[in-house]
mmCIF file of C-alpha atoms and ligand atoms in Angstrom:
data_model
loop_
_atom_site.group_PDB
_atom_site.id
_atom_site.type_symbol
_atom_site.label_atom_id
_atom_site.label_comp_id
_atom_site.label_asym_id
_atom_site.label_seq_id
_atom_site.Cartn_x
_atom_site.Cartn_y
_atom_site.Cartn_z
ATOM 1 C CA MET A 1 103.425 65.245 -5.838
ATOM 2 C CA SER A 2 104.828 63.136 -8.677
ATOM 3 C CA ASP A 3 104.427 64.190 -12.244
ATOM 4 C CA ILE A 4 101.578 62.465 -14.183
ATOM 5 C CA LEU A 5 103.984 61.348 -16.910
ATOM 6 C CA GLU A 6 106.246 59.651 -14.321
ATOM 7 C CA ILE A 7 103.238 57.995 -12.673
ATOM 8 C CA ALA A 8 101.882 56.803 -16.032
ATOM 9 C CA ARG A 9 105.281 55.393 -17.040
ATOM 10 C CA GLY A 10 105.237 53.057 -14.025
ATOM 11 C CA GLN A 11 101.560 52.398 -13.750
ATOM 12 C CA VAL A 12 100.416 52.139 -17.361
ATOM 13 C CA LEU A 13 103.549 51.261 -19.312
ATOM 14 C CA GLY A 14 105.112 49.156 -16.625
ATOM 15 C CA ASP A 15 102.099 47.450 -15.089
ATOM 16 C CA GLY A 16 99.369 47.835 -17.706
ATOM 17 C CA ILE A 17 97.089 49.562 -15.187
ATOM 18 C CA ALA A 18 94.933 52.297 -16.781
ATOM 19 C CA LEU A 19 94.935 55.894 -15.702
ATOM 20 C CA THR A 20 92.027 56.774 -13.393
ATOM 21 C CA GLU A 21 89.612 59.580 -14.298
ATOM 22 C CA GLN A 22 91.554 62.068 -12.134
ATOM 23 C CA GLN A 23 94.870 60.994 -13.663
ATOM 24 C CA ALA A 24 93.395 61.223 -17.181
ATOM 25 C CA LEU A 25 92.325 64.796 -16.367
ATOM 26 C CA GLU A 26 95.927 65.581 -15.341
ATOM 27 C CA ALA A 27 97.151 64.201 -18.664
ATOM 28 C CA LEU A 28 94.543 66.229 -20.548
ATOM 29 C CA ALA A 29 95.689 69.349 -18.730
ATOM 30 C CA LEU A 30 99.413 68.908 -19.425
ATOM 31 C CA ARG A 31 101.200 72.016 -20.700
ATOM 32 C CA ASP A 32 101.780 72.282 -24.477
ATOM 33 C CA GLU A 33 105.573 71.732 -24.015
ATOM 34 C CA ARG A 34 104.889 68.333 -22.469
ATOM 35 C CA VAL A 35 102.598 67.029 -25.199
ATOM 36 C CA ASP A 36 105.381 65.434 -27.206
ATOM 37 C CA ASP A 37 106.463 63.484 -24.129
ATOM 38 C CA LEU A 38 102.865 62.456 -23.463
ATOM 39 C CA LEU A 39 102.471 61.216 -27.087
ATOM 40 C CA ASP A 40 105.775 59.336 -26.933
ATOM 41 C CA LEU A 41 104.669 57.575 -23.748
ATOM 42 C CA ALA A 42 101.266 56.720 -25.260
ATOM 43 C CA HIS A 43 103.067 55.268 -28.248
ATOM 44 C CA GLU A 44 105.273 53.084 -26.002
ATOM 45 C CA VAL A 45 102.155 51.943 -24.117
ATOM 46 C CA ARG A 46 100.345 51.024 -27.325
ATOM 47 C CA ALA A 47 103.431 49.103 -28.635
ATOM 48 C CA LYS A 48 103.848 47.223 -25.355
ATOM 49 C CA TRP A 49 100.219 46.343 -24.633
ATOM 50 C CA CYS A 50 98.761 46.142 -28.192
ATOM 51 C CA GLY A 51 101.726 45.403 -30.483
ATOM 52 C CA ASP A 52 102.823 47.299 -33.585
ATOM 53 C CA ASP A 53 99.972 46.398 -35.967
ATOM 54 C CA VAL A 54 97.510 48.963 -37.192
ATOM 55 C CA GLU A 55 94.003 47.784 -37.901
ATOM 56 C CA VAL A 56 92.639 49.200 -41.120
ATOM 57 C CA GLU A 57 88.937 49.373 -41.606
ATOM 58 C CA GLY A 58 86.435 50.446 -44.252
ATOM 59 C CA ILE A 59 82.974 51.810 -43.700
ATOM 60 C CA VAL A 60 79.921 52.045 -45.911
ATOM 61 C CA SER A 61 76.530 53.629 -45.476
ATOM 62 C CA LEU A 62 73.711 51.187 -46.115
ATOM 63 C CA LYS A 63 71.092 53.772 -45.217
ATOM 64 C CA THR A 64 72.070 57.431 -45.224
ATOM 65 C CA GLY A 65 70.250 60.385 -43.694
ATOM 66 C CA GLY A 66 66.696 60.880 -42.541
ATOM 67 C CA CYS A 67 67.356 59.557 -39.006
ATOM 68 C CA PRO A 68 64.497 60.383 -36.603
ATOM 69 C CA GLU A 69 66.951 61.087 -33.753
ATOM 70 C CA GLY A 70 68.346 64.541 -33.047
ATOM 71 C CA CYS A 71 72.016 64.182 -32.142
ATOM 72 C CA HIS A 72 73.230 67.797 -32.333
ATOM 73 C CA PHE A 73 76.437 67.026 -34.188
ATOM 74 C CA CYS A 74 74.902 64.764 -36.840
ATOM 75 C CA SER A 75 74.153 65.713 -40.397
ATOM 76 C CA GLN A 76 72.246 62.450 -40.876
ATOM 77 C CA SER A 77 69.504 63.538 -38.537
ATOM 78 C CA GLY A 78 66.225 64.215 -40.294
ATOM 79 C CA VAL A 79 65.215 66.598 -37.512
ATOM 80 C CA PHE A 80 67.537 69.416 -38.712
ATOM 81 C CA ASP A 81 67.712 71.191 -41.976
ATOM 82 C CA SER A 82 70.867 69.426 -43.157
ATOM 83 C CA PRO A 83 71.787 68.965 -46.824
ATOM 84 C CA VAL A 84 72.251 65.205 -46.436
ATOM 85 C CA ARG A 85 69.442 63.364 -48.224
ATOM 86 C CA SER A 86 68.045 59.974 -47.334
ATOM 87 C CA ALA A 87 69.313 57.097 -49.537
ATOM 88 C CA TRP A 88 69.716 53.314 -49.463
ATOM 89 C CA LEU A 89 72.482 51.206 -50.956
ATOM 90 C CA ASP A 90 71.663 47.975 -52.801
ATOM 91 C CA ILE A 91 73.322 44.649 -52.058
ATOM 92 C CA PRO A 92 75.594 44.463 -55.169
ATOM 93 C CA SER A 93 76.968 47.946 -54.238
ATOM 94 C CA LEU A 94 77.501 46.798 -50.690
ATOM 95 C CA VAL A 95 79.508 43.774 -51.865
ATOM 96 C CA ARG A 96 81.504 45.983 -54.262
ATOM 97 C CA ALA A 97 82.355 48.295 -51.402
ATOM 98 C CA ALA A 98 83.453 45.346 -49.229
ATOM 99 C CA ARG A 99 85.625 44.035 -52.028
ATOM 100 C CA GLU A 100 87.296 47.452 -52.566
ATOM 101 C CA THR A 101 87.873 47.745 -48.837
ATOM 102 C CA ALA A 102 89.466 44.299 -48.648
ATOM 103 C CA ALA A 103 91.706 45.214 -51.557
ATOM 104 C CA THR A 104 93.334 47.979 -49.432
ATOM 105 C CA GLY A 105 94.454 45.307 -46.929
ATOM 106 C CA ALA A 106 91.692 46.235 -44.469
ATOM 107 C CA SER A 107 90.501 43.505 -42.110
ATOM 108 C CA GLU A 108 87.181 45.062 -41.073
ATOM 109 C CA PHE A 109 84.202 46.321 -43.134
ATOM 110 C CA CYS A 110 81.504 48.155 -41.226
ATOM 111 C CA ILE A 111 77.957 48.544 -42.562
ATOM 112 C CA VAL A 112 76.350 51.638 -41.086
ATOM 113 C CA ALA A 113 72.750 52.866 -41.076
ATOM 114 C CA ALA A 114 71.417 56.219 -39.879
ATOM 115 C CA VAL A 115 68.541 54.983 -37.700
ATOM 116 C CA ARG A 116 67.384 54.955 -34.117
ATOM 117 C CA GLY A 117 67.464 51.165 -34.377
ATOM 118 C CA PRO A 118 66.775 48.644 -37.137
ATOM 119 C CA ASP A 119 63.242 47.912 -38.425
ATOM 120 C CA GLU A 120 62.415 44.703 -40.265
ATOM 121 C CA ARG A 121 63.312 46.229 -43.679
ATOM 122 C CA LEU A 122 66.773 47.144 -42.461
ATOM 123 C CA MET A 123 67.325 43.758 -40.726
ATOM 124 C CA ARG A 124 66.445 42.032 -43.991
ATOM 125 C CA GLN A 125 68.948 44.172 -45.965
ATOM 126 C CA VAL A 126 71.617 43.483 -43.333
ATOM 127 C CA ARG A 127 70.871 39.766 -43.323
ATOM 128 C CA ASP A 128 71.144 39.574 -47.102
ATOM 129 C CA GLY A 129 74.088 41.953 -47.258
ATOM 130 C CA VAL A 130 76.143 40.128 -44.643
ATOM 131 C CA ALA A 131 75.459 36.724 -46.315
ATOM 132 C CA ALA A 132 76.509 38.132 -49.745
ATOM 133 C CA ILE A 133 79.696 39.656 -48.419
ATOM 134 C CA ARG A 134 80.647 36.534 -46.442
ATOM 135 C CA ALA A 135 80.111 34.386 -49.508
ATOM 136 C CA GLU A 136 82.307 36.558 -51.768
ATOM 137 C CA VAL A 137 84.805 38.620 -49.783
ATOM 138 C CA GLU A 138 87.510 37.753 -47.251
ATOM 139 C CA ILE A 139 86.870 40.389 -44.614
ATOM 140 C CA ASN A 140 85.339 40.666 -41.136
ATOM 141 C CA VAL A 141 81.902 42.271 -41.225
ATOM 142 C CA ALA A 142 80.882 44.827 -38.569
ATOM 143 C CA CYS A 143 77.608 46.666 -38.210
ATOM 144 C CA SER A 144 76.472 49.986 -36.758
ATOM 145 C CA LEU A 145 72.689 50.087 -36.810
ATOM 146 C CA GLY A 146 71.775 52.054 -33.702
ATOM 147 C CA MET A 147 70.012 50.727 -30.600
ATOM 148 C CA LEU A 148 69.086 47.043 -30.663
ATOM 149 C CA THR A 149 66.625 44.711 -29.013
ATOM 150 C CA GLN A 150 67.903 41.483 -27.474
ATOM 151 C CA ALA A 151 66.417 39.514 -30.413
ATOM 152 C CA GLN A 152 68.259 41.718 -32.904
ATOM 153 C CA VAL A 153 71.516 41.357 -31.003
ATOM 154 C CA ASP A 154 71.111 37.587 -31.047
ATOM 155 C CA GLU A 155 70.338 37.529 -34.777
ATOM 156 C CA LEU A 156 73.357 39.659 -35.717
ATOM 157 C CA ALA A 157 75.589 37.392 -33.667
ATOM 158 C CA ALA A 158 74.041 34.320 -35.311
ATOM 159 C CA ILE A 159 74.624 35.593 -38.881
ATOM 160 C CA GLY A 160 78.307 36.094 -38.163
ATOM 161 C CA VAL A 161 78.591 39.845 -37.483
ATOM 162 C CA HIS A 162 82.048 40.077 -35.938
ATOM 163 C CA ARG A 163 81.887 43.472 -34.281
ATOM 164 C CA TYR A 164 79.117 45.942 -33.450
ATOM 165 C CA ASN A 165 79.620 49.698 -33.187
ATOM 166 C CA HIS A 166 77.517 51.767 -30.898
ATOM 167 C CA ASN A 167 78.987 54.974 -29.493
ATOM 168 C CA LEU A 168 78.315 56.569 -26.157
ATOM 169 C CA GLU A 169 79.302 59.782 -27.980
ATOM 170 C CA THR A 170 80.225 61.874 -24.874
ATOM 171 C CA ALA A 171 80.374 61.863 -21.119
ATOM 172 C CA ARG A 172 77.259 60.860 -19.194
ATOM 173 C CA SER A 173 77.118 64.295 -17.497
ATOM 174 C CA TYR A 174 77.136 66.123 -20.910
ATOM 175 C CA PHE A 175 75.033 63.653 -22.942
ATOM 176 C CA ASP A 176 71.707 65.538 -22.585
ATOM 177 C CA ARG A 177 73.334 68.686 -24.034
ATOM 178 C CA VAL A 178 74.091 66.699 -27.189
ATOM 179 C CA VAL A 179 71.229 64.250 -27.546
ATOM 180 C CA THR A 180 67.688 64.772 -26.334
ATOM 181 C CA THR A 181 65.780 62.015 -28.165
ATOM 182 C CA HIS A 182 67.215 59.085 -26.279
ATOM 183 C CA THR A 183 69.277 58.490 -23.133
ATOM 184 C CA TYR A 184 72.785 57.544 -22.247
ATOM 185 C CA GLU A 185 71.429 54.467 -20.484
ATOM 186 C CA GLU A 186 69.710 53.258 -23.692
ATOM 187 C CA ARG A 187 73.020 53.426 -25.482
ATOM 188 C CA TRP A 188 74.843 51.718 -22.617
ATOM 189 C CA ASP A 189 72.272 48.893 -22.601
ATOM 190 C CA THR A 190 72.831 48.080 -26.280
ATOM 191 C CA CYS A 191 76.604 47.963 -25.680
ATOM 192 C CA GLU A 192 76.178 45.552 -22.760
ATOM 193 C CA MET A 193 73.910 43.284 -24.805
ATOM 194 C CA VAL A 194 76.365 43.194 -27.702
ATOM 195 C CA ARG A 195 79.230 42.171 -25.447
ATOM 196 C CA HIS A 196 77.193 39.426 -23.743
ATOM 197 C CA ALA A 197 76.184 38.036 -27.127
ATOM 198 C CA GLY A 198 79.858 37.424 -27.944
ATOM 199 C CA MET A 199 80.317 40.050 -30.643
ATOM 200 C CA GLU A 200 83.238 42.439 -30.339
ATOM 201 C CA LEU A 201 82.155 45.846 -29.045
ATOM 202 C CA CYS A 202 83.214 49.009 -30.740
ATOM 203 C CA CYS A 203 82.265 52.059 -28.708
ATOM 204 C CA GLY A 204 83.637 55.565 -28.682
ATOM 205 C CA GLY A 205 82.434 59.045 -29.431
ATOM 206 C CA ILE A 206 83.152 62.559 -30.508
ATOM 207 C CA LEU A 207 85.491 65.003 -28.860
ATOM 208 C CA GLY A 208 85.196 68.754 -29.108
ATOM 209 C CA LEU A 209 81.387 68.899 -28.647
ATOM 210 C CA GLY A 210 81.788 71.607 -26.041
ATOM 211 C CA GLU A 211 82.543 69.265 -23.129
ATOM 212 C CA THR A 212 84.906 70.476 -20.407
ATOM 213 C CA LEU A 213 88.289 68.825 -19.800
ATOM 214 C CA GLU A 214 86.685 67.256 -16.708
ATOM 215 C CA GLN A 215 83.957 65.764 -18.906
ATOM 216 C CA ARG A 216 86.544 64.528 -21.410
ATOM 217 C CA ALA A 217 88.284 62.668 -18.583
ATOM 218 C CA GLU A 218 84.918 61.408 -17.330
ATOM 219 C CA PHE A 219 84.159 60.084 -20.805
ATOM 220 C CA ALA A 220 87.492 58.259 -21.000
ATOM 221 C CA ALA A 221 86.760 56.659 -17.608
ATOM 222 C CA GLN A 222 83.230 55.622 -18.649
ATOM 223 C CA LEU A 223 84.563 54.034 -21.798
ATOM 224 C CA ALA A 224 87.249 52.286 -19.808
ATOM 225 C CA GLU A 225 84.537 50.935 -17.489
ATOM 226 C CA LEU A 226 82.583 49.616 -20.483
ATOM 227 C CA ASP A 227 85.838 48.099 -21.754
ATOM 228 C CA PRO A 228 85.153 47.934 -25.525
ATOM 229 C CA ASP A 229 87.394 46.003 -27.874
ATOM 230 C CA GLU A 230 87.679 49.087 -30.038
ATOM 231 C CA VAL A 231 87.233 52.835 -29.334
ATOM 232 C CA PRO A 232 86.669 55.119 -32.332
ATOM 233 C CA LEU A 233 87.647 58.733 -31.607
ATOM 234 C CA ASN A 234 85.925 61.313 -33.719
ATOM 235 C CA PHE A 235 86.552 65.001 -33.592
ATOM 236 C CA LEU A 236 83.664 67.369 -34.215
ATOM 237 C CA ASN A 237 83.532 68.551 -37.823
ATOM 238 C CA PRO A 238 80.755 71.128 -37.549
ATOM 239 C CA ARG A 239 78.185 70.322 -40.222
ATOM 240 C CA PRO A 240 75.909 72.852 -41.884
ATOM 241 C CA GLY A 241 72.345 72.815 -40.631
ATOM 242 C CA THR A 242 73.123 71.010 -37.353
ATOM 243 C CA PRO A 243 72.841 72.755 -33.942
ATOM 244 C CA PHE A 244 76.639 72.478 -33.641
ATOM 245 C CA GLU A 245 77.395 74.069 -37.028
ATOM 246 C CA THR A 246 79.037 77.141 -35.559
ATOM 247 C CA ARG A 247 81.218 75.324 -32.994
ATOM 248 C CA GLU A 248 84.952 75.737 -33.454
ATOM 249 C CA PRO A 249 86.794 72.541 -34.338
ATOM 250 C CA MET A 250 89.176 71.377 -31.628
ATOM 251 C CA SER A 251 92.764 72.537 -31.918
ATOM 252 C CA ALA A 252 95.292 69.982 -33.102
ATOM 253 C CA ILE A 253 97.222 70.027 -29.892
ATOM 254 C CA ASP A 254 94.080 69.388 -27.794
ATOM 255 C CA ALA A 255 93.182 66.536 -30.117
ATOM 256 C CA LEU A 256 96.613 64.973 -29.766
ATOM 257 C CA ARG A 257 96.543 65.440 -25.964
ATOM 258 C CA ALA A 258 93.198 63.626 -25.932
ATOM 259 C CA VAL A 259 94.363 60.758 -28.104
ATOM 260 C CA ALA A 260 97.292 60.100 -25.787
ATOM 261 C CA ALA A 261 95.183 60.473 -22.610
ATOM 262 C CA PHE A 262 92.576 58.064 -23.941
ATOM 263 C CA ARG A 263 95.321 55.570 -24.744
ATOM 264 C CA LEU A 264 96.660 55.818 -21.235
ATOM 265 C CA ALA A 265 93.146 55.385 -19.864
ATOM 266 C CA MET A 266 92.686 52.255 -22.045
ATOM 267 C CA PRO A 267 96.078 50.659 -22.643
ATOM 268 C CA ARG A 268 94.844 47.560 -24.423
ATOM 269 C CA THR A 269 91.976 48.738 -26.606
ATOM 270 C CA ILE A 270 92.024 49.247 -30.348
ATOM 271 C CA LEU A 271 92.024 53.058 -30.519
ATOM 272 C CA ARG A 272 90.843 54.307 -33.854
ATOM 273 C CA PHE A 273 91.023 57.613 -35.632
ATOM 274 C CA ALA A 274 87.525 58.057 -37.081
ATOM 275 C CA GLY A 275 85.821 61.137 -38.536
ATOM 276 C CA GLY A 276 86.980 64.730 -38.284
ATOM 277 C CA ARG A 277 90.669 64.108 -38.071
ATOM 278 C CA GLU A 278 91.356 65.927 -41.354
ATOM 279 C CA ILE A 279 89.853 69.158 -40.225
ATOM 280 C CA THR A 280 91.357 68.906 -36.683
ATOM 281 C CA LEU A 281 94.723 67.364 -37.301
ATOM 282 C CA GLY A 282 95.504 67.692 -40.966
ATOM 283 C CA ASP A 283 99.023 66.412 -41.580
ATOM 284 C CA LEU A 284 99.532 65.871 -37.842
ATOM 285 C CA ALA A 285 97.501 62.637 -38.073
ATOM 286 C CA SER A 286 100.722 60.627 -38.233
ATOM 287 C CA ARG A 287 101.720 62.189 -34.850
ATOM 288 C CA GLY A 288 98.524 60.677 -33.430
ATOM 289 C CA VAL A 289 99.395 57.318 -34.912
ATOM 290 C CA ARG A 290 102.762 57.651 -33.124
ATOM 291 C CA GLY A 291 100.905 58.785 -30.027
ATOM 292 C CA GLY A 292 98.549 55.921 -29.186
ATOM 293 C CA VAL A 293 96.266 55.250 -32.181
ATOM 294 C CA ASN A 294 96.339 51.775 -33.682
ATOM 295 C CA ALA A 295 93.464 51.741 -36.121
ATOM 296 C CA LEU A 296 92.349 53.850 -39.088
ATOM 297 C CA ILE A 297 89.374 54.132 -41.306
ATOM 298 C CA VAL A 298 90.455 54.314 -44.888
ATOM 299 C CA GLY A 299 88.646 56.206 -47.613
ATOM 300 C CA ASN A 300 85.455 58.122 -47.308
ATOM 301 C CA TYR A 301 83.453 58.576 -44.175
ATOM 302 C CA LEU A 302 79.713 58.630 -44.078
ATOM 303 C CA THR A 303 78.851 62.235 -45.009
ATOM 304 C CA THR A 304 82.206 63.914 -45.371
ATOM 305 C CA LEU A 305 85.214 63.026 -47.462
ATOM 306 C CA GLY A 306 88.118 61.430 -45.684
ATOM 307 C CA ARG A 307 91.504 61.036 -47.329
ATOM 308 C CA PRO A 308 92.215 58.634 -50.201
ATOM 309 C CA ALA A 309 93.110 55.175 -48.872
ATOM 310 C CA VAL A 310 96.492 55.258 -50.587
ATOM 311 C CA GLU A 311 97.599 58.253 -48.514
ATOM 312 C CA ASP A 312 96.836 56.474 -45.257
ATOM 313 C CA LEU A 313 98.497 53.286 -46.431
ATOM 314 C CA ALA A 314 101.575 55.332 -47.498
ATOM 315 C CA MET A 315 101.605 56.984 -44.101
ATOM 316 C CA LEU A 316 101.678 53.548 -42.352
ATOM 317 C CA ALA A 317 104.466 52.383 -44.635
ATOM 318 C CA GLU A 318 106.468 55.538 -43.867
ATOM 319 C CA LEU A 319 105.923 54.968 -40.145
ATOM 320 C CA LYS A 320 106.952 51.307 -40.622
ATOM 321 C CA MET A 321 103.723 50.145 -39.023
ATOM 322 C CA PRO A 322 102.392 46.856 -40.330
ATOM 323 C CA ILE A 323 98.729 46.473 -41.200
ATOM 324 C CA LYS A 324 96.998 43.925 -39.014
ATOM 325 C CA GLU A 325 96.181 40.879 -41.083
ATOM 326 C CA LEU A 326 92.800 39.228 -41.244
ATOM 327 C CA GLY A 327 92.874 36.741 -38.408
ATOM 328 C CA ARG A 328 89.444 35.267 -38.358
ATOM 329 C CA THR A 329 87.404 32.190 -38.921
ATOM 330 C CA LEU A 330 84.560 32.960 -41.220
HETATM 331 S S1 SF4 B 401 71.123 58.199 -33.907
HETATM 332 FE FE1 SF4 B 401 73.036 58.214 -35.189
HETATM 333 S S2 SF4 B 401 72.367 58.697 -37.287
HETATM 334 FE FE2 SF4 B 401 70.717 59.274 -35.915
HETATM 335 S S3 SF4 B 401 71.002 61.461 -35.462
HETATM 336 FE FE3 SF4 B 401 72.044 60.293 -33.832
HETATM 337 S S4 SF4 B 401 74.154 60.004 -34.552
HETATM 338 FE FE4 SF4 B 401 72.914 60.630 -36.315
#
């Protein structure tokens, strides 16, 4: 039987055909000594099929904490005894955050709310916030507001939301061990509606939730089937008060293996490092950026501190990776 790296070199790098679920599993199970080769191949794939640019994004929390849902990893759930308190951001603060994000060179600014889905109060804030940002700041606006109705999808598309984030979080077969207050299918349906409305779809999840390697490969295949424009990869950062607070963070080498395998399963997507990379990868983050990743969130995450934006921008300069410029028609 041929080696998975040889197969991937021809199939993915050469022909742009993604790894299957079974092949992704073989990549995820590669021995530690082969991980450098796997990352190098993933980097070649990303350069050939996506180009050299790295997309830089900022993220802000419009409504923090107090979410009625019970995702076991999430410190913003109001169901658990987490120290994160509920809070709203006002429109001037939202515009200031967008301006600061644009000043880093970022092309995307994502407004996030910890909710099951938007109510009328949140939709009004988003409407006003998106209009104020578009009037004053040169940046694409994205939103992450939970599950949507068709009317809400249509409205967000109409007010110029460029991309919508809604994560599947984990493999279908593992989802009910992580989330019990809504279903995988509900999440999938929102993703489908977003795509059909013409917004870019951002959909990923969290690795290291306790899923098996088989389920990690399954998750990569399910994301590939959904075919999002962007896939944010988070790594579990166990938060106090959540049901997953005592889980061990993933090892750096497993995280790097996963980054490369997900790249080979989705050769053309924007693959983004999202939350948890500091605790999982530390200074090895740059290895991930040379192993398939082509997007970063700069600055703070929603409930945990990321790294200062300057450090990430310096890392990209050192790696000689250009920041993707804003190419949009607002
Ligand atoms: S729906 Fe989102 S904000 Fe709410 S608990 Fe789940 S992950 Fe957290």
